[in-house]
Amino acid sequence: MATRRPTTSFFTRIVLAIILTCVIAILPVAVFIYIYGDELTRDNLYDQLSVSMDDIRIRFTETLDGYSGALEAYAALPEVVSGDSLALAKAGQLVFGSLLRTCQIAVVDEDGTVLYASRDYMYDMGFEDRPRGGGQDAVSYSTSYRYLSYNGDQVVINLERDAGERHIFLDVIGSQFIRYADPALVNEVCLLDEEDGMVSSLIHLDDYRPLSSGWVFSYTLNQRGGDVLIASRALPEYGMSLVGYLDISPYMTSLNRFYALLVVVLLSAFLISAALAVILARSLVRPIHELVAAMDEVRGDDLAPRSLHSHIREMDQLDGRFSQMLTRIGMLVRQSEEEKERVRDAERKALEAQMNPHFLFNTLNVIRSMARMAGEKDIEDITTRLGRLLRYAVDNRQSTERLETSWIMVDSYLGIQKVRFADRLETACSFDPSLKDVVTPKLIIQPLVENAIIHGLEPKAGSWHLTIDVHREGQEAVILVEDDGVGFDDSILGDIQALEAAGHTGLYNVYKRLELYYGKNVSFQIESVRGAGTKVSLRIPLEKGGEE
């Protein structure tokens, strides 16, 4: 006889588990924070600084690229070559638009004559002394030409582009760059112009000094140690760099205070957790015992819901789910009986429904035989085609079919319509035999043809022409139906829902069934010109459904 293993109560296990969890959670965390807390905090702040500098670099580059693109577009205008001041002003408003609120632009001749300036006072800014050298096909960037703009903002970046014998200068004010930096993540952001040997602050715009002054000391390096974190981002396309730094001494002081408080909190939490573990264990065990007892009461067909009314939310939810389960089981039992009854009723109705199509088929066979005996070839042919279409329509055993079957049904439908409209209806049909075994949803070609005849051709006077083409393009089967009828209104071409509302139920039905079958891999396009005709094209993938 096997020896029974000793067991402990659920209450004891919960108390021990909670206490051990507290010890296991608190001790490693405390040791880890004591050893690695400062380093992790510094690394985390540096990572935040790096992310902030990456964001600043992206936004700075996007902004400067926007000005550069506008400057390139402006330089390419014929108005710049002509030198007409009025034309230059209009072109500047057109190209730069709202950018003129954050920049100032001027067009200067080779002799220093200002042909156009976005601000009047700029005529006296001495453009002949400004740095040049962008060339005919490039924009040059500089930070050496500093002045206050019309609204008192400091200009921090200068762009120059040559256009023939003209020089185009674009000065960007620095106020828009201040908002790029989050003061909590970076204290200072500097723009280093290594070519001009200048460094300027993008936060404190008045700070602008030579690199030789040592103002930025080691700003060109990334630095993690000490009380100052430094991160730089190169801008090689502009010949500049962005450098940001963050003073972390306030963070470290706050962190040390946090460590002391954390020790007190952890010790207090351990003592409180031990006391609460006992209370919690008792409150958990009691409703569990009650729920087990309620489960034991469920016997045979007795599925009446029970309620324990626990004061613990989770246990009360568990009790509620148990009651819902009992209610659901009872409902499923009743639904099962009702479903069996509905199945029997459906089988009976299906047998009755088979009688009506059978009667119609017999009647069509009688008409066809009479037409053959009377020598009425057209009536015999149209009756045969109608019977084929009717059998196809009432066959609900499968929701898919081979593309060749769809094509045969279209041929039967067109045969009936040609008898009806005689020589008025001209058709051009082509079918790629390699697509005959492609499996698609039923009825995807015939509704398109029917829609073309009813909505496109019948309202039109004179002769009609209808083209139906099924061919392969790569890994897609392409179905085209084109008519020279009256066409659609433009208002419904781009709205599938509007097709159904406008009476084009066949088109809407085909689209929805293809969407359900192929998902987003199907292409459904309608091209129509009022009074000229309509072209409907379907593109369906060959992978879905495959080839039989």
Coordinates of C-alpha atoms in Angstrom, one line a residue, residues 12-515:
T12 CA -1.0 27.6 5.3
R13 CA 0.2 27.6 1.7
I14 CA -1.3 31.0 1.0
V15 CA 0.4 32.6 4.1
L16 CA 3.8 31.0 3.3
A17 CA 3.5 31.9 -0.4
I18 CA 2.8 35.6 0.3
I19 CA 5.6 35.9 2.9
L20 CA 8.1 34.2 0.6
T21 CA 7.0 36.3 -2.3
C22 CA 7.7 39.4 -0.4
V23 CA 11.1 38.3 0.7
I24 CA 12.1 37.0 -2.8
A25 CA 10.8 40.2 -4.4
I26 CA 12.3 42.7 -1.9
L27 CA 15.7 41.3 -1.2
P28 CA 17.0 41.1 -4.8
V29 CA 15.5 44.4 -5.7
A30 CA 17.1 46.1 -2.8
V31 CA 20.6 44.6 -3.5
F32 CA 20.3 45.4 -7.2
I33 CA 19.3 49.0 -6.6
Y34 CA 22.1 49.5 -4.0
I35 CA 24.7 48.2 -6.4
Y36 CA 23.5 49.4 -9.8
G37 CA 21.0 52.1 -9.1
D38 CA 23.3 55.1 -9.9
E39 CA 24.6 53.5 -13.0
L40 CA 21.2 52.5 -14.3
T41 CA 19.8 56.0 -13.6
R42 CA 22.7 57.6 -15.5
D43 CA 22.2 55.2 -18.4
N44 CA 18.5 55.8 -18.5
L45 CA 18.9 59.5 -18.5
Y46 CA 21.5 59.2 -21.2
D47 CA 19.2 57.0 -23.3
Q48 CA 16.5 59.7 -22.8
L49 CA 18.9 62.4 -23.9
S50 CA 19.9 60.3 -26.9
V51 CA 16.3 59.7 -27.9
S52 CA 15.6 63.4 -27.5
M53 CA 18.6 64.3 -29.6
D54 CA 17.5 61.9 -32.3
D55 CA 14.1 63.5 -32.3
I56 CA 15.7 67.0 -32.4
R57 CA 17.9 65.9 -35.3
I58 CA 15.0 64.5 -37.3
R59 CA 12.9 67.6 -36.7
F60 CA 15.8 70.0 -37.4
T61 CA 16.6 68.1 -40.6
E62 CA 13.0 68.0 -41.8
T63 CA 12.7 71.8 -41.1
L64 CA 15.9 72.6 -42.9
D65 CA 15.1 70.3 -45.8
G66 CA 11.8 72.1 -46.1
Y67 CA 13.5 75.5 -46.5
S68 CA 16.1 73.9 -48.9
G69 CA 13.4 72.4 -51.1
A70 CA 11.6 75.7 -51.2
L71 CA 14.8 77.5 -52.1
E72 CA 15.6 75.0 -54.9
A73 CA 12.1 75.4 -56.3
Y74 CA 12.4 79.2 -56.1
A75 CA 15.8 79.2 -57.8
A76 CA 14.4 77.2 -60.7
L77 CA 11.6 79.8 -61.5
P78 CA 12.1 81.9 -64.6
E79 CA 11.1 85.0 -62.5
V80 CA 14.4 84.7 -60.7
V81 CA 16.4 84.8 -63.9
S82 CA 14.4 87.8 -65.2
G83 CA 15.1 89.9 -62.1
D84 CA 11.7 91.5 -62.1
S85 CA 11.0 92.6 -58.5
L86 CA 7.2 92.4 -58.7
A87 CA 7.4 88.9 -60.3
L88 CA 10.0 87.8 -57.7
A89 CA 7.7 88.9 -54.8
K90 CA 4.7 87.1 -56.2
A91 CA 6.9 84.0 -56.8
G92 CA 8.2 84.2 -53.3
Q93 CA 4.7 84.3 -51.8
L94 CA 3.7 81.4 -54.0
V95 CA 6.7 79.1 -53.3
F96 CA 7.4 79.9 -49.6
G97 CA 3.9 80.7 -48.4
S98 CA 3.6 80.4 -44.6
L99 CA 7.4 79.8 -44.4
L100 CA 8.0 83.5 -44.8
R101 CA 6.8 83.9 -41.2
T102 CA 9.9 82.0 -40.0
C103 CA 12.5 83.1 -42.5
Q104 CA 13.6 86.1 -44.6
I105 CA 14.6 85.8 -48.3
A106 CA 16.4 88.2 -50.6
V107 CA 17.5 88.0 -54.3
V108 CA 20.8 89.9 -55.0
D109 CA 22.5 90.7 -58.3
E110 CA 26.2 90.1 -58.9
D111 CA 26.9 93.8 -58.2
G112 CA 25.2 93.6 -54.8
T113 CA 21.9 95.2 -56.0
V114 CA 19.0 93.8 -54.0
L115 CA 16.3 92.8 -56.5
Y116 CA 13.8 91.5 -54.0
A117 CA 13.7 91.2 -50.2
S118 CA 10.8 89.8 -48.1
R119 CA 11.4 92.6 -45.6
D120 CA 12.0 96.2 -46.7
Y121 CA 14.8 97.0 -44.2
M122 CA 16.9 94.2 -45.6
Y123 CA 17.9 96.4 -48.5
D124 CA 20.6 97.8 -46.2
M125 CA 21.9 94.6 -44.8
G126 CA 25.1 94.5 -47.0
F127 CA 24.5 91.4 -48.9
E128 CA 27.7 91.8 -50.8
D129 CA 29.6 90.8 -47.6
R130 CA 27.7 87.6 -47.0
P131 CA 29.2 84.2 -47.6
R132 CA 28.5 82.7 -51.0
G133 CA 29.4 79.5 -52.7
G134 CA 26.3 77.3 -53.0
G135 CA 26.9 77.1 -56.7
Q136 CA 24.4 76.7 -59.5
D137 CA 23.2 73.2 -58.3
A138 CA 23.6 73.2 -54.6
V139 CA 22.5 75.0 -51.4
S140 CA 25.2 76.2 -49.0
Y141 CA 24.6 76.5 -45.3
S142 CA 26.2 78.8 -42.8
T143 CA 25.7 80.2 -39.3
S144 CA 28.1 83.2 -39.6
Y145 CA 25.7 85.9 -40.7
R146 CA 23.7 86.8 -37.6
Y147 CA 21.2 89.6 -37.0
L148 CA 17.8 90.3 -35.5
S149 CA 14.8 89.8 -37.8
Y150 CA 11.9 92.2 -38.2
N151 CA 10.1 90.9 -35.1
G152 CA 13.3 90.8 -32.9
D153 CA 14.0 87.1 -33.4
Q154 CA 17.6 86.0 -33.9
V155 CA 18.6 84.6 -37.3
V156 CA 20.7 81.5 -36.7
I157 CA 21.0 79.7 -40.1
N158 CA 21.8 81.1 -43.5
L159 CA 21.1 79.4 -46.8
E160 CA 22.4 80.5 -50.2
R161 CA 21.7 79.3 -53.7
D162 CA 23.0 80.7 -57.0
A163 CA 20.5 81.1 -59.9
G164 CA 22.3 82.3 -63.0
E165 CA 23.7 85.7 -62.2
R166 CA 21.5 86.0 -59.1
H167 CA 22.2 85.0 -55.5
I168 CA 19.3 83.9 -53.3
F169 CA 19.8 84.3 -49.6
L170 CA 17.4 82.7 -47.1
D171 CA 17.8 83.4 -43.4
V172 CA 16.0 81.2 -40.8
I173 CA 15.1 82.6 -37.4
G174 CA 15.9 80.5 -34.4
S175 CA 12.7 80.8 -32.3
Q176 CA 11.1 77.9 -34.0
F177 CA 13.9 75.6 -32.9
I178 CA 13.5 76.3 -29.2
R179 CA 10.3 74.2 -29.1
Y180 CA 12.2 71.1 -30.3
A181 CA 13.9 70.6 -26.9
D182 CA 12.1 69.3 -23.8
P183 CA 13.8 71.0 -20.8
A184 CA 13.3 67.9 -18.7
L185 CA 15.4 65.8 -21.2
V186 CA 18.0 68.3 -22.4
N187 CA 19.2 71.5 -20.8
E188 CA 21.0 72.9 -23.8
V189 CA 21.2 72.2 -27.5
C190 CA 24.0 73.7 -29.6
L191 CA 24.6 73.9 -33.3
L192 CA 28.2 73.5 -34.3
D193 CA 29.2 75.0 -37.6
E194 CA 32.6 73.3 -38.0
E195 CA 33.3 75.0 -41.4
D196 CA 32.7 78.5 -40.1
G197 CA 34.2 77.6 -36.7
M198 CA 31.1 78.9 -34.8
V199 CA 28.8 77.4 -32.2
S200 CA 25.4 78.8 -31.3
S201 CA 22.7 77.8 -28.9
L202 CA 19.3 76.8 -30.2
I203 CA 17.7 77.4 -26.8
H204 CA 19.5 80.6 -25.7
L205 CA 19.6 82.3 -29.1
D206 CA 21.9 85.1 -27.9
D207 CA 24.7 82.7 -27.2
Y208 CA 26.9 82.6 -30.3
R209 CA 30.6 82.2 -30.1
P210 CA 33.7 80.9 -31.9
L211 CA 34.6 77.3 -31.3
S212 CA 38.0 78.5 -30.2
S213 CA 36.5 80.1 -27.1
G214 CA 36.2 76.7 -25.4
W215 CA 32.5 77.4 -24.6
V216 CA 31.4 73.9 -25.5
F217 CA 34.6 72.1 -24.2
S218 CA 34.0 68.5 -25.2
Y219 CA 30.6 68.9 -26.8
T220 CA 31.8 67.1 -29.9
L221 CA 32.0 63.8 -27.9
N222 CA 29.4 61.6 -26.3
Q223 CA 29.8 61.5 -22.6
R224 CA 28.1 59.3 -20.0
G225 CA 30.2 59.9 -16.8
G226 CA 30.1 62.7 -14.3
D227 CA 27.3 65.0 -13.5
V228 CA 26.8 66.2 -17.1
L229 CA 25.6 63.9 -19.9
I230 CA 26.5 64.9 -23.5
A231 CA 25.2 63.5 -26.8
S232 CA 26.0 64.7 -30.2
R233 CA 24.4 64.1 -33.6
A234 CA 26.3 64.8 -36.9
L235 CA 24.6 66.6 -39.7
P236 CA 27.0 65.8 -42.6
E237 CA 24.7 67.0 -45.3
Y238 CA 24.9 70.5 -43.8
G239 CA 28.5 70.4 -42.5
M240 CA 27.2 70.9 -38.9
S241 CA 26.5 69.0 -35.7
L242 CA 23.9 69.1 -33.0
V243 CA 25.1 68.7 -29.4
G244 CA 22.9 68.4 -26.3
Y245 CA 23.8 68.2 -22.7
L246 CA 21.9 67.4 -19.5
D247 CA 23.0 68.3 -15.9
I248 CA 22.0 65.2 -13.8
S249 CA 23.1 66.4 -10.4
P250 CA 19.5 67.2 -9.4
Y251 CA 18.4 63.7 -10.4
M252 CA 21.2 62.0 -8.4
T253 CA 20.4 64.0 -5.3
S254 CA 16.7 63.1 -5.6
L255 CA 17.7 59.5 -6.2
N256 CA 19.7 59.2 -3.0
R257 CA 16.7 60.5 -1.0
F258 CA 14.6 58.0 -2.8
Y259 CA 16.9 55.1 -1.8
A260 CA 16.6 56.0 1.9
L261 CA 12.8 56.2 1.7
L262 CA 12.7 53.0 -0.3
V263 CA 14.4 51.0 2.5
V264 CA 11.9 52.3 5.1
V265 CA 9.0 51.5 2.8
L266 CA 10.2 48.0 1.9
L267 CA 10.6 47.0 5.6
S268 CA 7.2 48.4 6.5
A269 CA 5.7 46.7 3.5
F270 CA 7.1 43.3 4.6
L271 CA 5.7 43.6 8.0
I272 CA 2.3 44.7 6.8
S273 CA 2.3 42.0 4.1
A274 CA 2.9 39.3 6.7
A275 CA -0.1 40.5 8.7
L276 CA -2.4 40.9 5.7
A277 CA -1.4 37.4 4.4
V278 CA -3.1 35.8 7.3
I279 CA -6.3 37.9 6.9
L280 CA -6.3 37.4 3.1
A281 CA -5.8 33.6 3.4
R282 CA -8.8 33.3 5.7
S283 CA -11.0 35.4 3.4
L284 CA -10.0 33.3 0.4
V285 CA -10.5 29.9 1.9
R286 CA -14.0 30.3 3.1
P287 CA -15.7 31.2 -0.2
I288 CA -13.8 28.4 -2.0
H289 CA -15.2 25.9 0.4
E290 CA -18.6 27.3 -0.1
L291 CA -18.3 27.1 -3.9
V292 CA -17.1 23.5 -3.8
A293 CA -20.1 22.6 -1.7
A294 CA -22.4 24.3 -4.2
M295 CA -20.8 22.3 -7.1
D296 CA -21.4 19.1 -5.2
E297 CA -25.1 20.0 -5.0
V298 CA -25.4 19.9 -8.8
R299 CA -26.8 16.4 -9.7
G300 CA -28.5 15.0 -12.7
D301 CA -30.8 17.5 -14.4
D302 CA -30.8 20.0 -11.6
L303 CA -29.1 23.0 -13.2
A304 CA -30.7 25.7 -11.1
P305 CA -28.2 28.6 -10.5
R306 CA -26.7 29.1 -7.1
S307 CA -25.4 32.3 -5.4
L308 CA -22.8 32.5 -2.6
H309 CA -22.7 36.3 -2.2
S310 CA -19.0 36.5 -1.4
H311 CA -17.5 39.8 -0.2
I312 CA -14.4 39.3 -2.4
R313 CA -14.9 40.7 -5.9
E314 CA -13.0 37.9 -7.7
M315 CA -14.7 35.2 -5.8
D316 CA -18.0 36.8 -6.4
Q317 CA -17.2 37.0 -10.1
L318 CA -16.3 33.3 -10.0
D319 CA -19.6 32.5 -8.4
G320 CA -21.4 34.6 -11.0
R321 CA -19.6 32.7 -13.8
F322 CA -20.6 29.4 -12.2
S323 CA -24.2 30.5 -12.1
Q324 CA -24.0 31.8 -15.7
M325 CA -22.5 28.5 -16.8
L326 CA -25.4 26.6 -15.2
T327 CA -27.8 28.9 -17.0
R328 CA -26.0 28.5 -20.3
I329 CA -25.9 24.8 -20.1
G330 CA -29.7 24.7 -19.5
M331 CA -30.2 27.0 -22.4
L332 CA -28.0 24.9 -24.7
V333 CA -29.9 21.8 -23.8
R334 CA -33.2 23.5 -24.7
Q335 CA -31.6 25.0 -27.9
S336 CA -30.4 21.6 -28.9
E337 CA -33.9 20.2 -28.7
E338 CA -35.2 23.1 -30.7
E339 CA -32.5 22.8 -33.3
K340 CA -33.3 19.2 -33.8
E341 CA -37.0 20.1 -34.4
R342 CA -35.9 22.9 -36.9
V343 CA -33.7 20.5 -38.8
R344 CA -36.6 18.1 -39.2
D345 CA -38.9 20.9 -40.4
A346 CA -36.2 22.2 -42.8
E347 CA -35.8 18.7 -44.3
R348 CA -39.5 18.5 -44.8
K349 CA -39.7 21.9 -46.5
A350 CA -36.7 21.1 -48.7
L351 CA -38.4 18.0 -50.0
E352 CA -41.5 20.1 -50.8
A353 CA -39.4 22.8 -52.5
Q354 CA -37.9 20.3 -54.9
M355 CA -41.3 19.8 -56.5
N356 CA -41.5 23.3 -57.9
P357 CA -38.3 23.3 -60.0
H358 CA -39.0 19.7 -61.1
F359 CA -42.4 20.9 -62.5
L360 CA -40.7 23.8 -64.3
F361 CA -38.0 21.5 -65.9
N362 CA -40.7 19.1 -67.1
T363 CA -42.7 22.0 -68.5
L364 CA -39.6 23.3 -70.4
N365 CA -38.9 19.9 -71.7
V366 CA -42.5 19.7 -73.1
I367 CA -42.1 23.1 -74.8
R368 CA -38.7 22.1 -76.3
S369 CA -40.2 18.9 -77.7
M370 CA -43.2 20.7 -79.2
A371 CA -40.8 23.3 -80.7
R372 CA -38.7 20.6 -82.2
M373 CA -41.7 18.9 -83.7
A374 CA -43.0 22.2 -85.1
G375 CA -39.6 23.0 -86.6
E376 CA -39.2 26.1 -84.4
K377 CA -35.4 26.0 -84.0
D378 CA -35.2 29.4 -82.1
I379 CA -37.8 28.4 -79.5
E380 CA -36.1 25.0 -79.0
D381 CA -32.7 26.7 -78.6
I382 CA -34.0 29.4 -76.2
T383 CA -35.9 26.8 -74.1
T384 CA -32.7 24.7 -73.9
R385 CA -30.7 27.6 -72.7
L386 CA -33.4 28.7 -70.3
G387 CA -33.5 25.3 -68.8
R388 CA -29.7 25.3 -68.4
L389 CA -29.8 28.6 -66.6
L390 CA -32.6 27.5 -64.4
R391 CA -30.9 24.4 -63.3
Y392 CA -27.7 26.4 -62.7
A393 CA -29.6 29.0 -60.6
V394 CA -31.4 26.5 -58.3
D395 CA -28.4 24.3 -57.7
N396 CA -27.3 25.3 -54.2
R397 CA -25.2 22.3 -53.4
Q398 CA -21.9 24.2 -54.0
S399 CA -21.0 27.9 -53.6
T400 CA -18.1 27.7 -56.0
E401 CA -17.6 26.5 -59.6
R402 CA -15.0 26.3 -62.4
L403 CA -14.6 29.5 -64.5
E404 CA -15.5 27.4 -67.6
T405 CA -19.0 26.7 -66.1
S406 CA -19.5 30.5 -65.5
W407 CA -18.5 31.1 -69.1
I408 CA -21.0 28.4 -70.4
M409 CA -23.8 30.1 -68.4
V410 CA -22.9 33.5 -70.0
D411 CA -23.1 31.9 -73.4
S412 CA -26.6 30.5 -72.6
Y413 CA -27.7 33.9 -71.3
L414 CA -26.3 35.7 -74.4
G415 CA -28.1 33.2 -76.7
I416 CA -31.4 34.1 -75.1
Q417 CA -30.7 37.9 -75.4
K418 CA -29.6 37.5 -79.1
V419 CA -32.9 35.8 -79.9
R420 CA -34.7 38.7 -78.1
F421 CA -32.8 41.6 -79.6
A422 CA -31.8 39.9 -82.9
D423 CA -29.2 41.9 -84.9
R424 CA -29.3 44.9 -82.5
L425 CA -26.9 43.2 -80.1
E426 CA -23.4 42.6 -81.3
T427 CA -21.0 40.6 -79.0
A428 CA -17.3 40.0 -79.0
C429 CA -16.4 37.2 -76.6
S430 CA -13.0 35.6 -75.8
F431 CA -12.0 33.1 -73.1
D432 CA -8.5 31.9 -72.2
P433 CA -8.7 28.1 -72.1
S434 CA -5.9 27.9 -69.5
L435 CA -8.3 29.5 -67.0
K436 CA -11.1 26.9 -67.4
D437 CA -10.3 25.0 -64.2
V438 CA -9.9 28.1 -62.0
V439 CA -12.4 27.9 -59.1
T440 CA -14.3 31.0 -58.2
P441 CA -17.6 31.9 -56.5
K442 CA -20.7 31.1 -58.5
L443 CA -22.3 33.8 -60.8
I444 CA -19.5 36.3 -61.2
I445 CA -19.7 36.9 -65.0
Q446 CA -23.4 36.6 -65.9
P447 CA -24.5 39.4 -63.5
L448 CA -22.0 41.7 -65.0
V449 CA -23.3 40.9 -68.5
E450 CA -26.9 41.3 -67.4
N451 CA -26.1 44.6 -65.8
A452 CA -24.5 45.9 -69.0
I453 CA -27.5 44.9 -71.1
I454 CA -30.2 46.1 -68.7
H455 CA -28.6 49.3 -67.4
G456 CA -26.2 50.2 -70.2
L457 CA -27.6 49.0 -73.6
E458 CA -31.4 48.8 -73.3
P459 CA -31.9 52.6 -72.6
K460 CA -29.7 53.3 -75.8
A461 CA -31.2 53.7 -79.2
G462 CA -29.6 52.1 -82.2
S463 CA -27.2 49.2 -82.3
W464 CA -25.4 47.8 -79.3
H465 CA -21.9 46.4 -78.8
L466 CA -20.9 44.2 -75.9
T467 CA -17.3 42.9 -75.2
I468 CA -16.6 40.1 -72.8
D469 CA -13.0 39.0 -72.3
V470 CA -11.5 36.5 -69.8
H471 CA -7.7 36.2 -69.8
R472 CA -4.7 35.7 -67.6
E473 CA -2.2 38.4 -66.5
G474 CA 0.6 37.0 -64.4
Q475 CA -0.9 35.3 -61.3
E476 CA -4.4 36.9 -61.8
A477 CA -7.4 36.1 -63.9
V478 CA -8.8 39.2 -65.5
I479 CA -12.6 39.5 -66.4
L480 CA -13.6 42.5 -68.6
V481 CA -17.2 43.4 -69.5
E482 CA -17.5 46.5 -71.7
D483 CA -20.5 48.1 -73.4
D484 CA -21.1 51.2 -75.5
G485 CA -24.3 52.0 -73.6
V486 CA -25.5 55.1 -71.7
G487 CA -23.0 54.9 -68.9
F488 CA -23.1 55.7 -65.1
D489 CA -23.3 58.9 -63.2
D490 CA -19.9 59.9 -61.7
S491 CA -21.4 60.2 -58.3
I492 CA -21.7 56.4 -57.9
L493 CA -18.5 55.2 -59.5
G494 CA -16.4 55.3 -56.4
D495 CA -19.0 54.1 -53.9
I496 CA -20.0 50.4 -53.9
Q497 CA -22.9 51.1 -51.5
A498 CA -24.3 53.6 -54.0
L499 CA -24.3 50.9 -56.7
E500 CA -26.9 49.0 -54.8
A501 CA -29.0 52.1 -54.1
A502 CA -28.9 53.0 -57.8
G503 CA -30.4 49.7 -58.8
H504 CA -27.1 48.0 -59.8
T505 CA -27.7 45.1 -57.4
G506 CA -25.9 42.6 -59.6
L507 CA -22.6 44.6 -59.5
Y508 CA -22.9 45.1 -55.8
N509 CA -23.6 41.4 -55.2
V510 CA -20.6 40.2 -57.3
Y511 CA -18.3 42.6 -55.4
K512 CA -19.4 41.6 -51.9
R513 CA -19.2 37.8 -52.7
L514 CA -15.7 38.3 -54.2
E515 CA -14.7 40.3 -51.2

